[in-house]
């Protein structure tokens, strides 16, 4: 068999192996530095792990109304705990192995969507270079497994669109739609959108009502055990009883629900900042900082594809005149629309990131084709691409990272005697206008304590000279 043909045929599997290899390297480097330890009490990860281990070892289910975390992800963690005996490193690597299916599904979805194998290869490679997604695949957060479910939903739906008889694909899509809703409740409007495409055009799918019924039935069957369990204990059919109010008050303030008009006005007032946070290249942290880990894990410095570029590539992707690209971009849009009331942390973007890669890969190939042909049409897509590159270059993470996180990162490096790396980081902070005098003094003291007077003098002079500029 032709090697090129063999490579193109199995490129998705290669991406899968590469994703796991890079993830293992990140885990190995981080573990040697003392990262990826057990979550501390009070963290969301700790609460979910505690519930999952109780389910795996004792068969004790979480109490509805008190436990406000994803049922699907909790069950997934319980399965990992059962398979690994509760060993956290093994659970992390097993979750990474599952999440490593994402680039393969991205590749297959792009192929079945008719975007071409080149677009599929570009899309899968883009995911590999999203370091934040790789990092979160190793943590006990639902974002990466949820991204796999969302991508699988699109995959089976695309396959159903390309088949005259696609009841099996509709059923599989329904299963993943149910898992998406059990993963995060904002997926309820998202999973309703694709069914419209079975009716456009109406003549192509004679069994469209059967597909719709099967899709809805499979989604309901997946959710039904959780719904019945919640109804039995709380008389509520909600996925997470009481969670909607809890999340809204957390994001908008405790008094936000006292006046619905004020709550809506608050969402609208914050909307420009929310939209900017969605497309910003800055990885806004919550419980897991990408930038702090990047200082300790050098592999993450290479895997730094900005999400802003993927948004810019959505425009040339529209040159593909097909329902599948329209469906993909509409799913991206409605997903982000369902989060307008939230503060957008980077982990909120991870579930939809594979779809951004699929559309971005198609857009990159179409734009490259226009440039190769020297088409005037390429000029129309230069403004969003140039804006994305400018915004990426103009965004200085050091200025946006909280001061507490900057100081904690310096302290982490000093505790592990990485004095030169800590000095370079402190110098970078000073050049960016967010100097940490406390960290600088601490570095000099550590060097003197370890009888490295020349190094202490060097860094003292370096900080002083930068200060007087």
XYZ file of C-alpha atoms in Angstrom:
469
model
C 0.000 0.000 0.000
C 1.145 3.543 -0.776
C 2.720 5.074 2.404
C 0.989 8.424 1.770
C -2.369 6.707 1.407
C -1.702 4.626 4.535
C -0.806 7.755 6.495
C -3.902 9.644 5.369
C -6.136 6.678 6.111
C -4.827 6.213 9.658
C -4.008 9.827 10.453
C -6.838 10.041 12.993
C -5.405 7.113 14.939
C -1.960 8.709 14.815
C -3.430 11.875 16.305
C -5.018 9.791 19.055
C -1.663 8.231 19.978
C 0.109 11.592 19.737
C -2.469 13.208 22.031
C -1.933 10.527 24.686
C 1.862 10.685 24.315
C 1.948 14.454 24.789
C -0.508 14.203 27.673
C 1.617 11.554 29.343
C 4.668 13.792 28.898
C 2.792 16.705 30.520
C 1.716 14.458 33.392
C 5.232 13.057 33.835
C 6.895 16.472 33.828
C 4.263 17.901 36.154
C 4.405 14.956 38.558
C 8.178 15.280 38.882
C 7.628 18.903 39.884
C 5.027 17.966 42.493
C 1.986 18.896 40.424
C -1.117 16.742 39.872
C -1.394 15.896 43.536
C -4.672 14.990 45.249
C -7.275 17.794 45.271
C -7.615 19.653 48.572
C -10.838 19.681 50.643
C -13.106 22.503 49.584
C -12.285 22.140 45.873
C -14.904 20.960 43.371
C -12.562 18.168 42.275
C -12.293 16.910 45.847
C -16.080 16.789 46.272
C -16.579 14.954 42.973
C -13.797 12.482 43.697
C -15.190 11.793 47.145
C -18.633 11.083 45.702
C -17.187 8.937 42.884
C -15.035 6.838 45.210
C -18.001 6.309 47.549
C -20.039 5.086 44.598
C -17.268 2.769 43.395
C -16.298 1.267 46.745
C -19.434 1.467 48.883
C -22.252 1.883 46.372
C -23.381 5.118 48.061
C -25.081 7.536 45.661
C -24.869 11.335 46.067
C -27.825 13.080 47.724
C -29.855 15.127 45.190
C -30.253 18.774 46.126
C -26.986 18.745 48.088
C -24.654 17.342 45.465
C -24.596 19.909 42.635
C -22.132 18.367 40.200
C -22.516 16.652 36.825
C -24.185 13.209 37.179
C -22.566 11.918 33.979
C -19.066 12.975 34.966
C -19.508 11.663 38.511
C -20.476 8.265 37.094
C -17.489 8.440 34.749
C -15.171 9.143 37.690
C -16.773 6.297 39.629
C -16.020 3.938 36.715
C -12.399 5.140 36.662
C -12.131 4.639 40.427
C -13.539 1.115 40.084
C -11.110 0.198 37.311
C -8.042 1.652 39.025
C -8.830 0.949 42.657
C -8.993 4.691 43.332
C -5.338 5.367 42.388
C -5.347 9.018 41.308
C -2.404 8.846 38.822
C -4.020 5.876 37.082
C -7.386 7.688 37.034
C -5.766 10.736 35.441
C -4.063 8.677 32.747
C -7.187 6.645 32.037
C -9.193 9.850 31.620
C -6.438 11.111 29.319
C -6.741 7.918 27.263
C -10.487 8.461 26.849
C -9.989 12.146 26.020
C -7.356 11.188 23.440
C -10.197 9.880 21.280
C -11.213 13.493 20.632
C -8.745 14.246 17.775
C -9.683 10.955 16.126
C -13.395 11.837 16.306
C -12.578 15.334 15.010
C -10.784 13.752 12.047
C -13.591 11.317 11.260
C -16.272 14.002 11.629
C -14.465 16.295 9.174
C -14.120 13.434 6.687
C -17.800 12.423 6.889
C -18.822 16.084 6.706
C -17.181 16.224 3.276
C -14.519 18.792 4.186
C -11.720 16.589 2.837
C -8.918 14.666 4.528
C -6.576 17.639 4.462
C -9.085 19.730 6.398
C -9.622 16.798 8.751
C -5.884 16.453 9.377
C -5.530 20.194 10.040
C -8.521 20.141 12.409
C -7.174 17.219 14.437
C -3.717 18.779 14.612
C -5.218 22.044 15.854
C -6.720 20.206 18.810
C -3.330 18.688 19.640
C -1.833 22.188 19.892
C -4.504 23.430 22.310
C -2.448 22.966 25.475
C -5.239 24.055 27.795
C -7.401 21.164 26.563
C -4.544 18.708 27.084
C -3.943 20.015 30.604
C -7.590 19.815 31.623
C -7.750 16.235 30.313
C -5.495 15.315 33.244
C -7.549 17.043 35.910
C -10.752 15.889 37.564
C -12.969 18.301 35.665
C -15.677 17.356 33.177
C -14.601 19.605 30.287
C -12.589 17.081 28.222
C -14.984 14.074 28.486
C -17.853 16.479 27.770
C -15.989 17.692 24.668
C -15.773 14.072 23.509
C -19.532 13.608 23.955
C -20.319 16.840 22.082
C -18.021 15.909 19.201
C -19.487 12.391 19.050
C -22.974 13.934 18.907
C -21.929 15.975 15.866
C -20.177 12.948 14.321
C -23.238 10.696 14.413
C -25.535 13.513 13.353
C -23.354 14.294 10.340
C -23.414 10.613 9.399
C -27.214 10.615 9.681
C -27.420 13.636 7.349
C -25.416 11.845 4.675
C -27.554 8.684 4.750
C -31.024 8.302 3.335
C -31.746 5.786 6.090
C -29.940 6.782 9.258
C -31.983 5.545 12.208
C -28.964 3.918 13.878
C -26.960 7.127 13.616
C -29.907 9.112 15.000
C -30.113 6.762 17.979
C -26.371 7.087 18.675
C -26.633 10.877 18.406
C -29.488 10.761 20.928
C -27.361 8.812 23.390
C -24.631 11.447 23.268
C -27.201 14.236 23.436
C -28.413 12.760 26.730
C -24.840 12.484 28.017
C -24.199 16.129 27.076
C -27.230 17.263 29.077
C -26.172 15.127 32.040
C -22.733 16.689 31.687
C -23.922 20.301 31.745
C -27.505 21.555 31.749
C -26.872 24.400 29.307
C -26.751 21.719 26.576
C -30.556 21.409 26.641
C -31.088 24.069 23.934
C -27.905 23.007 22.124
C -28.996 19.417 21.467
C -32.391 20.588 20.143
C -30.831 22.492 17.234
C -29.541 19.609 15.059
C -32.959 17.987 14.584
C -33.979 20.906 12.351
C -31.464 19.729 9.751
C -33.383 16.508 9.146
C -36.169 18.685 7.765
C -33.957 20.769 5.412
C -34.676 19.880 2.654
C -37.790 17.949 3.635
C -37.627 15.517 0.718
C -34.194 14.068 1.468
C -35.078 12.199 4.667
C -38.425 10.404 4.357
C -38.038 8.927 7.871
C -37.328 12.302 9.512
C -40.071 11.910 12.119
C -38.777 8.459 13.010
C -35.295 9.858 13.427
C -36.589 12.657 15.606
C -38.544 10.239 17.797
C -35.590 7.860 18.125
C -33.190 10.730 18.870
C -35.439 12.110 21.614
C -36.192 8.637 23.017
C -32.527 7.642 23.314
C -31.657 10.966 24.943
C -34.485 10.504 27.431
C -33.515 6.893 28.173
C -29.969 7.983 29.002
C -31.264 10.686 31.357
C -34.159 8.730 32.854
C -32.266 6.945 35.690
C -31.013 10.297 36.992
C -34.427 11.939 36.570
C -36.235 9.117 38.365
C -33.671 9.115 41.185
C -33.972 12.877 41.642
C -37.781 12.767 41.525
C -37.846 10.032 44.150
C -35.750 12.086 46.575
C -36.751 15.669 45.781
C -40.004 15.481 43.732
C -38.127 17.364 41.010
C -37.334 16.209 37.479
C -34.357 18.569 37.189
C -30.957 17.142 36.257
C -29.496 18.831 39.335
C -32.261 20.132 41.614
C -31.431 23.627 42.835
C -28.324 23.975 40.682
C -29.728 26.531 38.233
C -30.420 29.064 40.955
C -27.097 28.321 42.617
C -25.088 28.879 39.401
C -26.952 32.051 38.423
C -26.497 33.607 41.862
C -22.821 32.628 41.867
C -22.248 34.261 38.476
C -24.513 37.310 38.834
C -24.616 37.939 42.581
C -26.818 36.694 45.425
C -29.470 39.385 44.939
C -29.714 38.925 41.165
C -32.857 36.756 41.268
C -34.723 39.171 43.544
C -35.621 41.217 40.457
C -35.822 39.401 37.083
C -35.593 42.721 35.235
C -32.417 43.640 37.096
C -30.978 40.194 36.433
C -31.592 40.470 32.665
C -30.210 44.013 32.653
C -27.074 42.767 34.409
C -26.566 40.043 31.795
C -27.012 42.530 28.942
C -24.667 45.046 30.569
C -21.934 42.422 30.914
C -22.487 40.945 27.446
C -19.670 42.811 25.591
C -17.154 41.665 28.202
C -18.584 38.142 28.105
C -18.289 37.945 24.307
C -14.716 39.238 24.470
C -13.878 36.582 27.091
C -15.286 33.920 24.741
C -12.990 34.864 21.857
C -10.012 36.134 23.862
C -6.657 34.332 23.534
C -6.257 34.670 27.314
C -6.993 31.401 29.117
C -9.044 32.817 31.990
C -8.382 30.448 34.930
C -10.756 29.222 37.588
C -9.564 26.196 39.541
C -6.821 25.150 37.115
C -4.384 27.750 35.797
C -2.883 27.057 32.394
C -0.207 29.735 32.775
C 1.017 28.608 36.194
C 1.356 25.034 34.919
C 3.056 26.287 31.760
C 5.893 27.764 33.820
C 6.568 24.346 35.335
C 5.791 22.141 32.312
C 7.786 23.232 29.278
C 5.726 21.098 26.849
C 2.756 23.402 27.398
C 4.762 26.366 26.105
C 4.824 24.737 22.660
C 1.133 23.770 22.684
C -0.211 27.307 22.577
C -2.666 27.642 19.666
C -4.851 30.711 20.456
C -8.584 30.083 20.356
C -9.024 33.538 18.761
C -7.491 32.221 15.534
C -10.067 29.409 15.428
C -12.878 31.960 15.686
C -11.355 33.966 12.818
C -11.228 30.841 10.632
C -14.986 30.356 11.002
C -15.499 32.987 8.281
C -13.638 31.327 5.378
C -15.204 28.021 6.438
C -18.556 29.421 5.322
C -17.299 29.163 1.730
C -18.213 25.477 2.016
C -21.785 25.356 0.786
C -23.093 22.510 2.891
C -25.476 21.970 5.758
C -22.753 20.373 7.860
C -20.596 23.502 8.149
C -23.712 25.536 8.895
C -24.744 23.032 11.570
C -21.252 23.080 13.121
C -21.096 26.861 13.323
C -24.660 27.157 14.617
C -23.863 24.631 17.359
C -20.846 26.746 18.320
C -22.998 29.866 18.402
C -25.853 28.417 20.440
C -23.442 26.802 22.902
C -21.819 30.140 23.671
C -25.237 31.833 23.718
C -26.274 29.463 26.506
C -23.385 30.784 28.614
C -23.980 34.539 28.271
C -24.903 34.831 31.964
C -21.628 33.209 33.046
C -18.135 34.492 33.603
C -16.236 32.669 30.874
C -13.392 30.612 32.300
C -11.305 28.725 29.770
C -12.675 25.377 30.905
C -16.122 26.521 29.694
C -14.703 26.778 26.161
C -13.201 23.277 26.102
C -16.461 21.349 25.354
C -16.989 23.294 22.120
C -13.292 23.512 21.185
C -13.379 20.363 18.974
C -16.151 21.948 16.891
C -14.069 25.115 16.589
C -11.184 22.939 15.367
C -13.415 21.194 12.814
C -14.682 24.472 11.382
C -11.255 26.094 11.782
C -9.518 23.299 9.880
C -11.991 23.627 7.016
C -11.595 27.412 7.047
C -7.786 27.239 7.034
C -7.736 24.957 3.981
C -10.272 27.096 2.111
C -8.336 30.282 2.873
C -5.052 28.651 1.821
C -6.728 27.615 -1.440
C -7.797 31.194 -2.128
C -4.285 32.469 -1.451
C -2.758 29.792 -3.685
C -5.096 30.800 -6.522
C -4.380 34.486 -5.810
C -8.099 35.051 -5.550
C -9.420 38.474 -4.604
C -11.798 36.674 -2.237
C -8.908 36.060 0.169
C -8.866 39.796 0.936
C -12.302 39.550 2.559
C -10.964 37.154 5.191
C -7.767 39.035 5.978
C -9.363 41.506 8.460
C -10.637 38.849 10.936
C -7.396 36.834 10.652
C -5.232 39.940 11.081
C -7.388 41.040 14.027
C -6.990 37.616 15.645
C -3.214 37.713 15.257
C -3.042 41.300 16.532
C -5.213 40.486 19.558
C -3.051 37.457 20.345
C 0.133 39.509 20.124
C -1.372 42.359 22.160
C -2.621 40.091 24.955
C -0.088 39.913 27.775
C -1.088 37.067 30.135
C 1.288 38.272 32.864
C -0.787 41.454 33.252
C -4.077 39.550 33.444
C -3.027 36.778 35.833
C -4.039 37.558 39.443
C -1.219 38.765 41.679
C -1.735 35.846 44.065
C -1.205 33.405 41.209
C 1.987 35.152 40.057
C 3.469 35.040 43.549
C 2.397 31.425 44.053
C 4.117 30.432 40.793
C 7.361 32.138 41.847
C 7.176 30.474 45.264
C 6.576 27.096 43.604
C 9.730 27.462 41.488
C 11.820 28.654 44.426
C 10.726 25.742 46.609
C 12.051 23.410 43.914
C 15.328 25.382 43.586
C 14.639 26.472 40.018
C 16.283 29.791 40.763
C 17.176 30.806 37.201
C 13.660 30.043 35.961
C 12.169 32.015 38.869
C 14.508 34.929 38.107
C 13.541 34.974 34.430
C 9.870 34.889 35.379
C 10.289 37.759 37.866
C 12.183 39.768 35.266
C 9.388 39.162 32.776
C 6.837 40.355 35.348
C 8.838 43.571 35.802
C 9.097 44.146 32.048
C 5.337 43.677 31.748
C 4.672 46.278 34.450
C 3.515 43.850 37.151
C 6.687 43.584 39.198
C 6.752 41.404 42.302
C 9.263 43.022 44.727
C 8.380 40.427 47.351
C 9.273 37.602 44.962
C 12.486 39.349 43.923
C 13.608 39.730 47.560
C 12.665 36.112 48.200
C 14.790 34.929 45.260
C 17.848 36.854 46.481
C 17.383 35.475 50.006
C 17.094 31.902 48.688
C 20.280 32.313 46.650
C 22.194 33.750 49.606
C 20.864 30.969 51.812
C 22.265 28.396 49.368
C 25.616 30.244 49.210
C 25.148 31.440 45.612
C 26.267 35.032 46.131
C 27.269 35.689 42.520
C 23.838 34.621 41.282
C 22.167 36.742 43.974
C 24.184 39.774 42.867
C 23.377 39.082 39.194
C 19.606 38.960 39.713
C 19.681 41.953 42.071
C 21.429 44.027 39.396
C 19.073 42.725 36.705
C 15.994 43.762 38.674
C 17.548 47.109 39.562
C 18.529 47.950 35.989
C 15.047 47.062 34.701
C 13.495 49.165 37.481
C 15.467 52.285 36.490
C 14.574 52.127 32.789
